[in-house]
PDB file of C-alpha atoms in Angstrom:
ATOM      1  CA  MET A   1       5.505 148.512  59.076  1.00  0.00           C
ATOM      2  CA  ASN A   2       7.604 151.535  58.220  1.00  0.00           C
ATOM      3  CA  PHE A   3      11.157 150.275  58.623  1.00  0.00           C
ATOM      4  CA  SER A   4      12.625 153.754  58.143  1.00  0.00           C
ATOM      5  CA  VAL A   5      11.596 154.618  61.710  1.00  0.00           C
ATOM      6  CA  LEU A   6      12.804 151.282  63.030  1.00  0.00           C
ATOM      7  CA  SER A   7      16.111 152.781  64.159  1.00  0.00           C
ATOM      8  CA  GLU A   8      14.244 155.079  66.566  1.00  0.00           C
ATOM      9  CA  TRP A   9      12.423 152.186  68.222  1.00  0.00           C
ATOM     10  CA  LYS A  10      13.804 150.950  71.555  1.00  0.00           C
ATOM     11  CA  TYR A  11      13.999 147.352  70.257  1.00  0.00           C
ATOM     12  CA  ALA A  12      15.666 148.328  66.981  1.00  0.00           C
ATOM     13  CA  GLU A  13      18.844 146.335  67.594  1.00  0.00           C
ATOM     14  CA  GLN A  14      16.760 143.136  67.551  1.00  0.00           C
ATOM     15  CA  TYR A  15      15.530 143.826  64.023  1.00  0.00           C
ATOM     16  CA  GLN A  16      18.659 144.478  61.985  1.00  0.00           C
ATOM     17  CA  THR A  17      18.568 141.389  59.769  1.00  0.00           C
ATOM     18  CA  GLU A  18      16.142 140.885  56.899  1.00  0.00           C
ATOM     19  CA  GLU A  19      14.890 137.678  58.530  1.00  0.00           C
ATOM     20  CA  ARG A  20      14.004 139.472  61.799  1.00  0.00           C
ATOM     21  CA  LYS A  21      12.294 142.291  59.875  1.00  0.00           C
ATOM     22  CA  GLN A  22      10.196 139.721  58.013  1.00  0.00           C
ATOM     23  CA  ASP A  23       9.330 138.013  61.305  1.00  0.00           C
ATOM     24  CA  LEU A  24       8.057 141.323  62.636  1.00  0.00           C
ATOM     25  CA  LYS A  25       6.293 142.309  59.432  1.00  0.00           C
ATOM     26  CA  TYR A  26       4.386 139.035  59.072  1.00  0.00           C
ATOM     27  CA  ASN A  27       3.868 138.184  62.751  1.00  0.00           C
ATOM     28  CA  THR A  28       0.330 136.846  63.144  1.00  0.00           C
ATOM     29  CA  GLY A  29       0.359 137.963  66.765  1.00  0.00           C
ATOM     30  CA  ASP A  30      -2.526 137.584  69.139  1.00  0.00           C
ATOM     31  CA  TRP A  31      -5.358 139.809  67.984  1.00  0.00           C
ATOM     32  CA  LYS A  32      -6.783 140.281  71.460  1.00  0.00           C
ATOM     33  CA  TYR A  33      -5.257 143.764  71.740  1.00  0.00           C
ATOM     34  CA  GLN A  34      -5.265 144.738  68.086  1.00  0.00           C
ATOM     35  CA  CYS A  35      -7.756 146.881  66.227  1.00  0.00           C
ATOM     36  CA  PHE A  36      -9.099 143.796  64.432  1.00  0.00           C
ATOM     37  CA  ASP A  37     -11.940 141.554  65.386  1.00  0.00           C
ATOM     38  CA  THR A  38     -11.965 137.794  65.363  1.00  0.00           C
ATOM     39  CA  PHE A  39     -14.591 135.947  63.377  1.00  0.00           C
ATOM     40  CA  TYR A  40     -15.008 132.299  64.219  1.00  0.00           C
ATOM     41  CA  VAL A  41     -16.209 130.328  61.204  1.00  0.00           C
ATOM     42  CA  LEU A  42     -16.926 127.345  63.434  1.00  0.00           C
ATOM     43  CA  ASN A  43     -17.815 127.647  67.085  1.00  0.00           C
ATOM     44  CA  GLU A  44     -16.408 125.372  69.784  1.00  0.00           C
ATOM     45  CA  GLU A  45     -19.446 123.087  69.649  1.00  0.00           C
ATOM     46  CA  GLU A  46     -19.152 122.645  65.880  1.00  0.00           C
ATOM     47  CA  LEU A  47     -15.418 121.956  66.109  1.00  0.00           C
ATOM     48  CA  THR A  48     -16.014 119.356  68.797  1.00  0.00           C
ATOM     49  CA  ALA A  49     -18.665 117.663  66.646  1.00  0.00           C
ATOM     50  CA  ILE A  50     -16.289 117.568  63.655  1.00  0.00           C
ATOM     51  CA  PHE A  51     -13.474 116.243  65.810  1.00  0.00           C
ATOM     52  CA  ASN A  52     -15.737 113.529  67.222  1.00  0.00           C
ATOM     53  CA  GLU A  53     -16.828 112.620  63.689  1.00  0.00           C
ATOM     54  CA  ILE A  54     -13.208 112.277  62.591  1.00  0.00           C
ATOM     55  CA  TYR A  55     -12.255 110.420  65.769  1.00  0.00           C
ATOM     56  CA  PRO A  56     -15.392 108.615  67.056  1.00  0.00           C
ATOM     57  CA  ASN A  57     -13.408 106.445  69.473  1.00  0.00           C
ATOM     58  CA  GLU A  58      -9.844 107.555  69.945  1.00  0.00           C
ATOM     59  CA  VAL A  59      -7.029 109.216  68.041  1.00  0.00           C
ATOM     60  CA  GLU A  60      -5.237 106.541  66.045  1.00  0.00           C
ATOM     61  CA  ASP A  61      -3.264 108.519  63.467  1.00  0.00           C
ATOM     62  CA  ASP A  62      -1.333 111.073  65.520  1.00  0.00           C
ATOM     63  CA  TYR A  63      -4.009 113.664  64.614  1.00  0.00           C
ATOM     64  CA  GLN A  64      -3.156 113.478  60.902  1.00  0.00           C
ATOM     65  CA  SER A  65      -6.849 113.467  59.937  1.00  0.00           C
ATOM     66  CA  TRP A  66      -7.366 116.635  61.985  1.00  0.00           C
ATOM     67  CA  VAL A  67      -4.342 118.245  60.335  1.00  0.00           C
ATOM     68  CA  ASN A  68      -5.799 117.317  56.930  1.00  0.00           C
ATOM     69  CA  PHE A  69      -9.128 118.878  57.923  1.00  0.00           C
ATOM     70  CA  THR A  70      -7.493 122.150  58.996  1.00  0.00           C
ATOM     71  CA  ASN A  71      -5.383 122.204  55.822  1.00  0.00           C
ATOM     72  CA  GLU A  72      -8.554 121.796  53.740  1.00  0.00           C
ATOM     73  CA  LEU A  73     -10.037 124.773  55.598  1.00  0.00           C
ATOM     74  CA  LEU A  74      -6.936 126.861  54.884  1.00  0.00           C
ATOM     75  CA  VAL A  75      -7.222 126.022  51.180  1.00  0.00           C
ATOM     76  CA  GLU A  76     -10.898 127.034  51.101  1.00  0.00           C
ATOM     77  CA  PHE A  77     -10.222 130.261  53.021  1.00  0.00           C
ATOM     78  CA  THR A  78      -7.344 131.048  50.671  1.00  0.00           C
ATOM     79  CA  LYS A  79      -9.589 130.485  47.633  1.00  0.00           C
ATOM     80  CA  SER A  80     -12.105 132.900  49.169  1.00  0.00           C
ATOM     81  CA  LEU A  81      -9.362 135.470  49.712  1.00  0.00           C
ATOM     82  CA  ILE A  82      -8.224 135.118  46.095  1.00  0.00           C
ATOM     83  CA  ALA A  83     -11.806 135.596  44.912  1.00  0.00           C
ATOM     84  CA  PHE A  84     -12.119 138.689  47.117  1.00  0.00           C
ATOM     85  CA  SER A  85      -8.860 140.071  45.709  1.00  0.00           C
ATOM     86  CA  ASN A  86     -10.545 140.233  42.297  1.00  0.00           C
ATOM     87  CA  THR A  87     -13.361 142.484  43.506  1.00  0.00           C
ATOM     88  CA  GLU A  88     -13.620 146.236  43.126  1.00  0.00           C
ATOM     89  CA  THR A  89     -13.821 146.537  46.914  1.00  0.00           C
ATOM     90  CA  PHE A  90     -10.396 144.934  47.324  1.00  0.00           C
ATOM     91  CA  LYS A  91      -8.933 146.958  44.462  1.00  0.00           C
ATOM     92  CA  ASN A  92     -10.097 150.163  46.166  1.00  0.00           C
ATOM     93  CA  ILE A  93      -8.288 149.404  49.425  1.00  0.00           C
ATOM     94  CA  PRO A  94      -5.115 151.534  49.602  1.00  0.00           C
ATOM     95  CA  LYS A  95      -2.029 149.296  49.611  1.00  0.00           C
ATOM     96  CA  THR A  96       1.721 149.798  49.730  1.00  0.00           C
ATOM     97  CA  GLY A  97       3.871 148.664  46.807  1.00  0.00           C
ATOM     98  CA  ASP A  98       5.059 145.577  48.669  1.00  0.00           C
ATOM     99  CA  PHE A  99       1.611 144.622  49.983  1.00  0.00           C
ATOM    100  CA  GLN A 100       0.978 140.878  50.147  1.00  0.00           C
ATOM    101  CA  PHE A 101      -2.085 139.023  51.278  1.00  0.00           C
ATOM    102  CA  PHE A 102      -2.492 135.426  52.341  1.00  0.00           C
ATOM    103  CA  CYS A 103      -4.445 133.194  54.681  1.00  0.00           C
ATOM    104  CA  ILE A 104      -2.354 131.837  57.552  1.00  0.00           C
ATOM    105  CA  ASP A 105      -2.851 129.611  60.548  1.00  0.00           C
ATOM    106  CA  HIS A 106      -1.540 131.122  63.772  1.00  0.00           C
ATOM    107  CA  GLU A 107       1.128 128.428  64.105  1.00  0.00           C
ATOM    108  CA  GLU A 108       2.010 128.252  60.404  1.00  0.00           C
ATOM    109  CA  GLU A 109       5.177 129.581  58.780  1.00  0.00           C
ATOM    110  CA  VAL A 110       4.636 132.586  56.510  1.00  0.00           C
ATOM    111  CA  GLU A 111       6.455 130.858  53.652  1.00  0.00           C
ATOM    112  CA  ALA A 112       3.898 128.024  53.680  1.00  0.00           C
ATOM    113  CA  ALA A 113       0.978 130.457  53.510  1.00  0.00           C
ATOM    114  CA  ILE A 114       2.592 132.416  50.662  1.00  0.00           C
ATOM    115  CA  GLU A 115       3.339 129.213  48.766  1.00  0.00           C
ATOM    116  CA  ARG A 116      -0.285 128.069  49.169  1.00  0.00           C
ATOM    117  CA  ILE A 117      -1.731 131.291  47.754  1.00  0.00           C
ATOM    118  CA  LYS A 118       0.761 131.298  44.858  1.00  0.00           C
ATOM    119  CA  THR A 119      -0.173 127.705  44.026  1.00  0.00           C
ATOM    120  CA  LEU A 120      -3.914 128.352  44.216  1.00  0.00           C
ATOM    121  CA  LYS A 121      -3.656 131.544  42.130  1.00  0.00           C
ATOM    122  CA  THR A 122      -2.235 129.500  39.254  1.00  0.00           C
ATOM    123  CA  LEU A 123      -5.138 126.998  39.204  1.00  0.00           C
TER     124      LEU A 123
END
C-alpha cells in the first residue's frame, strides 16, 4: 500500500499510527472480492475425514489436536513458500524494498506468521 496517498483517503484519520498502518498493510481480508483466487488444498470432504480420524468419537482435548494439525499444515506451506522464494520465477517478480512474504492463517496474528518463516528459514 502506498502510504503517501493515505492522507487523501477518506478513512485516513483511522490510520495515523504505525500499528494501524501495519494492520491495514498485512490484513488478510476476505478474498471473495479481491483479484486473487482461492485454492483449497483439502476439500470439505477431506477435512471432515481428517477431523473424524483425529476425533473418532468426540472432542476430548478442547480441539488441541486439530490446532496441532493446522499448525503442521502452516509449517509445510511455509516451507513450500521458502522453497519457491529461491526460484528464478520468484526472483523475477517485481517487489518493493520492504516486501515481505509469509504464510498466514486467516485468524492468525501477522507477528506469528513472520516469526514462523524466520524460524524455518534458519533451519
